[in-house]
Amino acid sequence: MKTTRLFETTLLMVLTCANFCACSSDDEGLTTVNVHIVDGDKKLFTDTKLMYKITTDNKAEVVGTNDTNGDVGSLHIPENIVWINSTYKITSIDSYAFHDCQSLTAVTIPSSVTSIGISTFSGCNNLTSINISNGVTSIGESAFSDCNNLTSINIPNSVTSIGEEAFYSCRNLTSITLPDHIKKLEHGILKDCSNLTSVTIPNSVTDIGYLVFYGCDRLTSITIPNSVTSIGEDILGNGYYINSITIGSSLTSLNGFFDFDFPSLTSITVDKDNPNYCSVDGVLFNKDKTTLLRMPENRSGKYTIPSGVTTLGGHTFCMSILTSVNIPNSVTQIENSTFWGCTNLTSINIPNNVTRIENSTFCGCVNLAFINIPNNVTRIGDYSFNECTALTTVTIPGSVTSIGECAFIHCIHLTSVTIPSSVTSIGNELFYDCIALNHLYIKATTPPAVTLSYYEESTCLGGEDSAILHVPAGCKDIYSKTFPWSKYKNIVEE
């Protein structure tokens, strides 16, 4: 019996060795390789470079490399493996199969493979070439993330799904061809591909997830095709080199698309059949042109808002380089941060029908030297004139009842402000860092209530040491006893 078993074992080793020596996966263009068994219980096999696992009676997957010398180089994955007289078709590459394989430089994936697993090639920093044959239908999450030397990739049209962050942080990727049958761009699939200069979204795509192109700083244009019905938040982030944006006919919600900076943007185009949006001369409006939604930041010169517009949306002129904006009397609402960072604006007239100056409306307008606040305004919002460093005087009309916190913070050239008796509520640190403030005129006989800082004893208004606080006759005593007005060192009656 022992002699028989020894003979069988010896014969098996001879056959295995013969098969193993016949060919291997690093022979270019080979479709079938012979393997030898590594672990029968786990159904693991190997050739000179690759490890395989039997998944069904006639199928197998690549599970990794058996190279221990750090010299994987270029791999050609075979279509089939043979052990003794059995042939197994390679249909998948397992998750993490080549994760952090620093010596892998190129890989060819045959048409027999239908799926590439999660993080299969992630962190392969020296991988420069990927050839995916037509046959692959799915690419897993983070499959090629952090492949920093990968410069281009062509994804075949057989692929119908690509997982989240599949190409995340492929920082040298300059071009990619997306397949024609994919339905959704999962979140972050091209995030932080900082050298990607162009990408075409196929007409099959209906949904774009969040952060898809976030950090793709070299993109110069983006076209959202007519097939797309929804987009996630922050799909672009700050598109520094984006000069044109095209919005298709089916996108009905922008979902914060324009909440970021596009300093090179000169034109926005909307398909004429879009039910919610339109563009006029490259400027974005709602469909009936009553709300101006976005002015391209890199449009220079002067701009006259069309008559009939009633609302200027949040961030509408954010970071614009325009020198002048003419607002028609039809405008009744100016939303938060509308003119945030308009560093070239020197003056602006707010129409009489506007009743509120919202938060951060003119924040960072460093050259704004004149602003008229109409008599119908009842509230001046938080940070509304923050860092308007060219302002020297401000007249607040008698219609205003409340002024938000930090409304004039960092207005370093502001010398004089008059607050009318109608104002009953003032936010904390109203004039913080207004180092030139000499005169503060308060017309109310009852000190306006001040919203204190989190730290009760902190500076709550600004200018207490240098500015003269002017109060109505007979009111010095009450102001001197009311915090934080009492912090002013020089209070005089008018």
Coordinates of C-alpha atoms in Angstrom, one line a residue:
M1 CA 0.0 0.0 0.0
K2 CA 2.8 2.5 1.0
T3 CA 4.6 1.7 -2.3
T4 CA 1.4 2.4 -4.3
R5 CA 0.8 5.8 -2.6
L6 CA 4.5 6.7 -3.1
F7 CA 4.2 5.9 -6.8
E8 CA 1.0 8.0 -7.1
T9 CA 2.5 10.9 -5.3
T10 CA 5.7 10.8 -7.4
L11 CA 3.7 10.5 -10.7
L12 CA 1.5 13.5 -9.6
M13 CA 4.6 15.6 -8.9
V14 CA 6.1 14.7 -12.3
L15 CA 2.9 15.6 -14.2
T16 CA 2.5 18.8 -12.2
C17 CA 6.1 19.9 -12.9
A18 CA 5.8 19.0 -16.5
N19 CA 2.6 21.1 -16.8
F20 CA 4.1 24.0 -14.8
C21 CA 7.2 24.1 -17.0
A22 CA 5.3 24.2 -20.2
C23 CA 4.3 27.9 -20.0
S24 CA 3.6 30.7 -17.6
S25 CA 1.7 34.0 -17.4
D26 CA 4.6 36.3 -18.1
D27 CA 4.8 35.0 -21.7
E28 CA 3.3 37.9 -23.7
G29 CA 0.1 37.1 -25.6
L30 CA -0.5 33.7 -24.0
T31 CA -4.1 32.8 -23.5
T32 CA -3.7 29.6 -21.5
V33 CA -1.1 28.6 -18.9
N34 CA -0.5 25.5 -16.9
V35 CA -0.3 25.8 -13.1
H36 CA 0.6 23.7 -10.1
I37 CA -1.4 23.3 -6.9
V38 CA -0.4 25.2 -3.8
D39 CA -3.2 24.5 -1.3
G40 CA -5.7 21.8 -2.3
D41 CA -8.2 22.7 0.5
K42 CA -8.3 26.3 -0.5
K43 CA -8.1 25.5 -4.2
L44 CA -5.1 27.7 -4.8
F45 CA -2.8 27.3 -7.8
T46 CA 0.2 29.2 -9.1
D47 CA 2.4 29.8 -12.1
T48 CA 5.7 31.7 -12.0
K49 CA 4.0 35.1 -11.0
L50 CA 0.3 34.8 -10.4
M51 CA -1.9 33.1 -7.8
Y52 CA -5.3 31.7 -8.8
K53 CA -8.3 30.3 -7.0
I54 CA -10.8 27.9 -8.4
T55 CA -14.3 29.4 -7.9
T56 CA -16.6 26.9 -9.7
D57 CA -16.1 23.6 -11.6
N58 CA -14.8 25.5 -14.7
K59 CA -14.0 29.0 -13.5
A60 CA -11.1 30.7 -11.6
E61 CA -10.0 34.1 -10.4
V62 CA -6.7 35.8 -10.0
V63 CA -6.0 36.4 -6.3
G64 CA -2.6 38.0 -6.3
T65 CA 1.1 37.5 -7.1
N66 CA 3.5 35.0 -5.7
D67 CA 6.5 37.1 -6.6
T68 CA 8.7 37.5 -3.6
N69 CA 11.6 39.4 -5.3
G70 CA 9.8 42.6 -5.9
D71 CA 10.1 42.2 -9.7
V72 CA 6.6 41.7 -11.0
G73 CA 7.0 44.1 -14.0
S74 CA 4.5 43.6 -16.8
L75 CA 1.7 41.1 -16.4
H76 CA -0.5 39.4 -19.0
I77 CA -3.3 37.7 -17.3
P78 CA -4.3 34.5 -19.2
E79 CA -7.8 33.6 -20.2
N80 CA -7.5 30.0 -18.9
I81 CA -5.4 27.9 -16.6
V82 CA -4.9 24.2 -16.9
W83 CA -4.1 21.7 -14.1
I84 CA -3.6 18.1 -15.1
N85 CA -6.5 17.7 -17.6
S86 CA -8.9 20.4 -16.2
T87 CA -9.2 23.8 -17.8
Y88 CA -10.5 26.8 -15.8
K89 CA -11.6 30.1 -17.3
I90 CA -10.3 33.3 -15.6
T91 CA -13.4 35.4 -15.1
S92 CA -12.4 37.8 -12.3
I93 CA -9.6 39.5 -10.4
D94 CA -10.1 39.4 -6.7
S95 CA -10.3 42.4 -4.4
Y96 CA -6.9 43.6 -3.2
A97 CA -5.2 41.2 -5.5
F98 CA -2.4 43.6 -6.4
H99 CA -3.0 46.2 -3.7
D100 CA 0.3 48.2 -3.1
C101 CA 2.2 46.1 -5.6
Q102 CA 5.0 48.6 -6.2
S103 CA 6.9 46.6 -8.8
L104 CA 3.8 46.2 -11.1
T105 CA 4.4 48.4 -14.2
A106 CA 1.8 47.2 -16.7
V107 CA -1.1 44.8 -16.9
T108 CA -3.2 43.3 -19.7
I109 CA -6.6 42.0 -18.7
P110 CA -8.2 39.4 -21.2
S111 CA -11.7 39.4 -22.5
S112 CA -12.6 36.4 -20.3
V113 CA -12.5 38.6 -17.2
T114 CA -15.9 40.2 -16.3
S115 CA -15.1 41.8 -13.0
I116 CA -12.3 43.7 -11.3
G117 CA -12.6 43.7 -7.5
I118 CA -12.4 46.3 -4.8
S119 CA -9.0 48.0 -4.5
T120 CA -7.5 45.4 -6.9
F121 CA -4.7 47.7 -8.1
S122 CA -4.9 50.5 -5.5
G123 CA -1.6 52.0 -4.5
C124 CA 0.3 50.5 -7.5
N125 CA 2.4 53.7 -7.8
N126 CA 4.5 52.4 -10.7
L127 CA 1.7 51.1 -12.8
T128 CA 1.8 53.1 -16.1
S129 CA -0.3 51.0 -18.4
I130 CA -3.6 49.2 -18.2
N131 CA -5.1 47.3 -21.1
I132 CA -8.7 46.2 -20.3
S133 CA -10.2 44.0 -22.9
N134 CA -13.8 44.2 -24.0
G135 CA -15.6 41.7 -21.7
V136 CA -15.2 43.4 -18.3
T137 CA -18.6 44.6 -17.0
S138 CA -17.8 45.9 -13.5
I139 CA -14.9 47.7 -11.9
G140 CA -14.9 47.7 -8.1
E141 CA -14.6 50.5 -5.6
S142 CA -11.1 52.1 -5.4
A143 CA -9.9 49.6 -8.0
F144 CA -7.2 51.9 -9.4
S145 CA -7.0 54.5 -6.6
D146 CA -3.6 56.1 -5.9
C147 CA -2.1 54.8 -9.1
N148 CA 0.0 57.9 -9.3
N149 CA 1.9 57.1 -12.5
L150 CA -1.1 56.0 -14.5
T151 CA -1.5 58.7 -17.3
S152 CA -4.4 57.4 -19.4
I153 CA -6.9 54.6 -19.4
N154 CA -9.4 53.4 -21.9
I155 CA -12.4 51.7 -20.3
P156 CA -14.2 49.4 -22.8
N157 CA -17.9 49.7 -23.6
S158 CA -18.6 46.4 -22.0
V159 CA -18.3 48.0 -18.6
T160 CA -21.7 49.0 -17.1
S161 CA -20.7 49.9 -13.6
I162 CA -17.7 51.6 -12.0
G163 CA -17.4 51.6 -8.2
E164 CA -16.9 54.6 -5.9
E165 CA -13.5 56.3 -6.0
A166 CA -12.3 53.8 -8.6
F167 CA -9.7 56.2 -9.9
Y168 CA -9.4 58.4 -6.8
S169 CA -6.1 60.4 -6.6
C170 CA -4.6 59.1 -9.9
R171 CA -2.7 62.4 -9.9
N172 CA -1.0 62.0 -13.3
L173 CA -4.1 60.7 -15.1
T174 CA -4.6 63.2 -18.0
S175 CA -7.3 61.4 -20.0
I176 CA -9.9 58.7 -19.5
T177 CA -12.5 57.2 -21.8
L178 CA -15.7 56.3 -20.0
P179 CA -17.9 53.6 -21.5
D180 CA -21.1 54.3 -23.4
H181 CA -23.4 52.1 -21.3
I182 CA -22.7 53.3 -17.8
K183 CA -25.7 54.7 -15.9
K184 CA -24.2 56.3 -12.9
L185 CA -20.9 58.0 -12.1
E186 CA -20.5 56.9 -8.5
H187 CA -19.2 59.4 -5.9
G188 CA -15.5 60.4 -6.1
I189 CA -14.6 58.1 -9.0
L190 CA -12.2 60.7 -10.4
K191 CA -11.7 62.8 -7.3
D192 CA -8.3 64.4 -7.0
C193 CA -7.2 63.4 -10.4
S194 CA -5.4 66.8 -10.4
N195 CA -3.9 66.6 -14.0
L196 CA -7.1 65.4 -15.8
T197 CA -7.6 68.0 -18.5
S198 CA -10.8 66.7 -20.2
V199 CA -13.5 64.1 -19.7
T200 CA -16.6 63.3 -21.7
I201 CA -19.7 62.1 -19.8
P202 CA -21.5 59.5 -21.9
N203 CA -25.1 60.1 -22.9
S204 CA -26.1 56.9 -21.0
V205 CA -25.4 58.5 -17.6
T206 CA -28.4 59.7 -15.7
D207 CA -26.9 60.3 -12.3
I208 CA -23.6 61.9 -11.2
G209 CA -22.6 61.3 -7.6
Y210 CA -21.0 63.7 -5.2
L211 CA -17.3 64.7 -5.5
V212 CA -17.0 63.0 -8.9
F213 CA -14.7 65.6 -10.3
Y214 CA -13.7 67.3 -7.0
G215 CA -10.0 68.3 -7.1
C216 CA -9.7 67.8 -10.9
D217 CA -8.1 71.2 -11.0
R218 CA -7.0 71.0 -14.6
L219 CA -10.4 70.5 -16.2
T220 CA -11.2 73.3 -18.6
S221 CA -14.8 72.6 -19.4
I222 CA -17.6 70.3 -18.3
T223 CA -20.7 69.3 -20.3
I224 CA -23.6 67.6 -18.4
P225 CA -25.4 65.7 -21.1
N226 CA -29.2 65.7 -21.7
S227 CA -29.5 62.3 -20.1
V228 CA -28.4 63.4 -16.6
T229 CA -31.3 64.1 -14.3
S230 CA -29.5 64.5 -11.0
I231 CA -26.1 65.5 -9.6
G232 CA -24.6 65.1 -6.2
E233 CA -23.1 67.8 -4.0
D234 CA -19.7 69.3 -4.8
I235 CA -19.2 67.4 -8.0
L236 CA -16.6 69.9 -9.1
G237 CA -15.5 71.8 -6.0
N238 CA -13.3 74.7 -7.0
G239 CA -12.8 74.4 -10.7
Y240 CA -9.9 76.7 -11.2
Y241 CA -9.5 76.3 -14.9
I242 CA -13.1 75.7 -15.9
N243 CA -14.0 78.3 -18.5
S244 CA -17.3 76.9 -19.8
I245 CA -20.1 74.9 -18.3
T246 CA -22.9 73.3 -20.3
I247 CA -26.1 72.1 -18.6
G248 CA -28.4 69.6 -20.4
S249 CA -32.1 69.5 -20.8
S250 CA -33.0 67.0 -18.0
L251 CA -31.1 68.5 -15.0
T252 CA -33.7 70.2 -12.8
S253 CA -31.7 70.8 -9.6
L254 CA -28.2 72.2 -9.5
N255 CA -27.7 71.0 -5.9
G256 CA -25.1 73.5 -4.9
F257 CA -23.2 73.2 -8.2
F258 CA -22.3 76.9 -8.2
D259 CA -21.5 77.2 -4.5
F260 CA -17.7 77.1 -5.3
D261 CA -15.3 79.3 -7.1
F262 CA -14.7 79.1 -10.9
P263 CA -12.2 81.9 -11.4
S264 CA -11.7 81.1 -15.1
L265 CA -15.4 80.7 -16.0
T266 CA -16.6 83.0 -18.8
S267 CA -19.8 81.2 -20.1
I268 CA -22.7 79.1 -18.9
T269 CA -24.9 77.4 -21.5
V270 CA -28.2 75.7 -20.8
D271 CA -30.1 73.5 -23.3
K272 CA -33.2 75.3 -24.5
D273 CA -35.4 72.4 -23.4
N274 CA -34.4 72.5 -19.8
P275 CA -37.6 73.2 -17.8
N276 CA -36.0 75.0 -14.8
Y277 CA -33.0 77.0 -16.2
C278 CA -31.9 79.1 -19.1
S279 CA -28.9 81.2 -20.0
V280 CA -28.7 84.7 -21.6
D281 CA -25.4 85.8 -23.0
G282 CA -23.6 83.1 -20.9
V283 CA -25.3 84.1 -17.6
L284 CA -27.5 81.6 -15.7
F285 CA -31.1 82.4 -14.9
N286 CA -34.2 80.4 -13.8
K287 CA -36.5 79.5 -16.7
D288 CA -38.7 82.6 -16.5
K289 CA -35.7 84.9 -16.0
T290 CA -36.9 86.3 -12.7
T291 CA -34.0 85.0 -10.7
L292 CA -30.4 85.6 -11.7
L293 CA -28.5 82.5 -10.5
R294 CA -24.9 82.9 -11.6
M295 CA -22.6 85.4 -13.3
P296 CA -19.4 83.7 -14.7
E297 CA -16.6 84.9 -12.5
N298 CA -14.2 85.8 -15.3
R299 CA -16.6 88.1 -17.1
S300 CA -15.0 91.6 -16.9
G301 CA -16.3 95.2 -17.3
K302 CA -19.9 96.3 -16.5
Y303 CA -23.1 94.4 -16.4
T304 CA -26.7 95.6 -16.3
I305 CA -29.2 93.1 -14.8
P306 CA -32.2 92.7 -17.1
S307 CA -35.4 94.5 -16.0
G308 CA -37.9 91.9 -14.7
V309 CA -35.4 90.1 -12.5
T310 CA -36.7 90.1 -8.9
T311 CA -34.1 88.0 -7.1
L312 CA -30.4 87.8 -7.0
G313 CA -29.6 84.3 -5.8
G314 CA -27.0 83.4 -3.3
H315 CA -23.4 83.6 -4.6
T316 CA -24.7 85.1 -7.9
F317 CA -21.7 87.4 -8.4
C318 CA -19.4 85.6 -6.0
M319 CA -15.7 86.4 -6.9
S320 CA -16.7 88.2 -10.0
I321 CA -14.2 90.6 -11.6
L322 CA -16.9 93.0 -12.8
T323 CA -16.2 96.7 -12.1
S324 CA -19.9 97.8 -12.1
V325 CA -23.3 96.1 -11.7
N326 CA -26.5 98.0 -12.4
I327 CA -29.4 96.6 -10.4
P328 CA -32.9 97.4 -11.8
N329 CA -35.8 98.6 -9.5
S330 CA -37.6 95.2 -10.2
V331 CA -35.2 93.5 -7.8
T332 CA -36.7 93.0 -4.3
Q333 CA -34.4 90.3 -2.9
I334 CA -30.7 90.0 -2.7
E335 CA -29.7 86.6 -1.1
N336 CA -26.7 85.6 1.1
S337 CA -23.2 86.2 -0.2
T338 CA -24.5 87.6 -3.6
F339 CA -21.5 89.9 -4.1
W340 CA -19.0 88.0 -1.9
G341 CA -15.4 88.7 -3.0
C342 CA -16.2 91.2 -5.8
T343 CA -12.9 92.9 -5.4
N344 CA -13.3 95.3 -8.4
L345 CA -16.6 96.8 -7.4
T346 CA -16.2 100.4 -6.2
S347 CA -19.9 101.4 -5.7
I348 CA -23.3 99.9 -5.9
N349 CA -26.9 101.2 -5.7
I350 CA -29.4 98.9 -3.9
P351 CA -33.0 99.3 -5.3
N352 CA -35.6 100.8 -3.0
N353 CA -37.7 97.7 -3.0
V354 CA -35.1 95.6 -1.2
T355 CA -36.0 95.2 2.5
R356 CA -33.0 93.2 3.8
I357 CA -29.3 93.0 3.3
E358 CA -28.6 89.4 3.9
N359 CA -25.6 87.7 5.5
S360 CA -22.2 88.3 3.8
T361 CA -23.8 90.1 0.9
F362 CA -20.8 92.4 0.3
C363 CA -18.2 90.4 2.2
G364 CA -14.7 91.0 0.8
C365 CA -15.6 93.8 -1.6
V366 CA -12.3 95.5 -0.7
N367 CA -12.7 98.4 -3.2
L368 CA -16.3 99.2 -2.4
A369 CA -16.0 102.9 -1.3
F370 CA -19.7 103.8 -1.5
I371 CA -22.9 102.0 -0.7
N372 CA -26.4 103.4 -0.5
I373 CA -28.8 101.5 1.9
P374 CA -32.4 102.3 0.9
N375 CA -35.0 103.5 3.3
N376 CA -37.0 100.3 3.1
V377 CA -34.2 98.0 4.5
T378 CA -35.1 96.7 8.0
R379 CA -32.2 94.4 8.6
I380 CA -28.5 94.4 7.9
G381 CA -27.2 90.8 8.1
D382 CA -24.2 89.1 9.8
Y383 CA -20.9 89.9 8.1
S384 CA -22.7 91.8 5.4
F385 CA -19.9 94.4 4.9
N386 CA -17.0 92.3 6.3
E387 CA -13.6 93.4 4.9
C388 CA -15.0 96.3 2.9
T389 CA -11.8 98.0 3.6
A390 CA -12.4 101.0 1.3
L391 CA -15.6 102.1 3.1
T392 CA -15.0 105.3 5.1
T393 CA -18.6 106.3 6.1
V394 CA -21.9 104.4 6.3
T395 CA -25.4 105.9 6.6
I396 CA -27.9 103.5 8.1
P397 CA -31.5 104.6 7.3
G398 CA -34.2 104.9 9.9
S399 CA -36.0 101.9 8.6
V400 CA -33.4 99.5 10.0
T401 CA -34.3 97.7 13.2
S402 CA -31.5 95.2 13.6
I403 CA -27.9 94.8 12.6
G404 CA -26.3 91.4 12.6
E405 CA -23.0 90.3 14.2
C406 CA -19.7 91.4 12.6
A407 CA -21.6 93.4 10.0
F408 CA -18.7 95.9 9.6
I409 CA -15.8 93.8 10.9
H410 CA -12.4 94.5 9.4
C411 CA -13.6 97.8 7.7
I412 CA -10.2 99.3 8.6
H413 CA -10.9 102.7 7.0
L414 CA -14.3 103.3 8.4
T415 CA -14.2 106.5 10.4
S416 CA -17.8 107.4 11.2
V417 CA -21.1 105.5 11.5
T418 CA -24.6 106.7 12.5
I419 CA -27.0 104.2 14.0
P420 CA -30.6 105.5 14.0
S421 CA -33.1 105.3 16.9
S422 CA -35.0 102.6 15.0
V423 CA -32.3 100.1 15.7
T424 CA -33.1 98.0 18.8
S425 CA -30.8 95.0 18.3
I426 CA -27.1 94.8 17.4
G427 CA -24.9 91.8 16.9
N428 CA -21.6 91.3 18.7
E429 CA -18.3 92.6 17.4
L430 CA -20.1 94.9 15.0
F431 CA -17.0 97.1 14.5
Y432 CA -14.2 94.7 15.4
D433 CA -10.9 95.7 13.9
C434 CA -12.3 99.0 12.6
I435 CA -9.1 100.7 13.7
A436 CA -9.9 104.1 12.1
L437 CA -13.3 104.4 13.7
N438 CA -13.4 107.8 15.4
H439 CA -17.1 108.6 15.8
L440 CA -20.0 106.3 16.6
Y441 CA -23.4 108.1 16.7
I442 CA -26.2 106.3 18.5
K443 CA -29.6 108.0 18.2
A444 CA -31.6 105.7 20.5
T445 CA -32.4 107.0 24.0
T446 CA -32.5 103.4 25.2
P447 CA -29.3 101.6 24.5
P448 CA -29.8 98.9 21.8
A449 CA -29.6 95.3 23.0
V450 CA -26.3 93.7 22.0
T451 CA -25.9 90.0 21.4
L452 CA -22.9 89.0 23.5
S453 CA -20.1 86.8 22.4
Y454 CA -19.7 83.3 23.8
Y455 CA -17.2 84.8 26.3
E456 CA -19.3 87.4 28.1
E457 CA -16.5 89.8 28.8
S458 CA -15.1 89.8 25.3
T459 CA -15.1 92.9 23.1
C460 CA -18.6 93.1 21.8
L461 CA -18.7 96.1 19.5
G462 CA -15.2 97.4 18.7
G463 CA -13.5 100.8 18.8
E464 CA -14.1 101.1 22.6
D465 CA -10.7 102.6 23.2
S466 CA -10.4 105.0 20.3
A467 CA -13.9 106.0 19.1
I468 CA -16.1 108.7 20.7
L469 CA -19.6 107.4 21.4
H470 CA -22.1 110.1 20.7
V471 CA -25.5 109.6 22.5
P472 CA -28.7 111.7 22.8
A473 CA -28.8 114.5 25.4
G474 CA -29.4 113.2 28.9
C475 CA -28.5 109.5 28.0
K476 CA -24.8 109.4 28.9
D477 CA -25.6 108.0 32.3
I478 CA -27.7 105.1 31.1
Y479 CA -25.1 104.2 28.3
S480 CA -22.3 104.3 30.9
K481 CA -24.2 101.8 33.0
T482 CA -25.3 99.4 30.2
F483 CA -22.9 96.7 29.1
P484 CA -21.2 96.7 26.6
W485 CA -21.8 100.4 25.9
S486 CA -20.2 101.1 29.2
K487 CA -16.8 99.8 27.8
Y488 CA -16.5 103.0 25.7
K489 CA -14.0 105.2 27.4
N490 CA -15.3 108.4 25.8
I491 CA -19.1 109.0 25.8
V492 CA -20.5 112.4 25.0
E493 CA -24.0 113.8 24.7
E494 CA -25.2 115.5 21.6

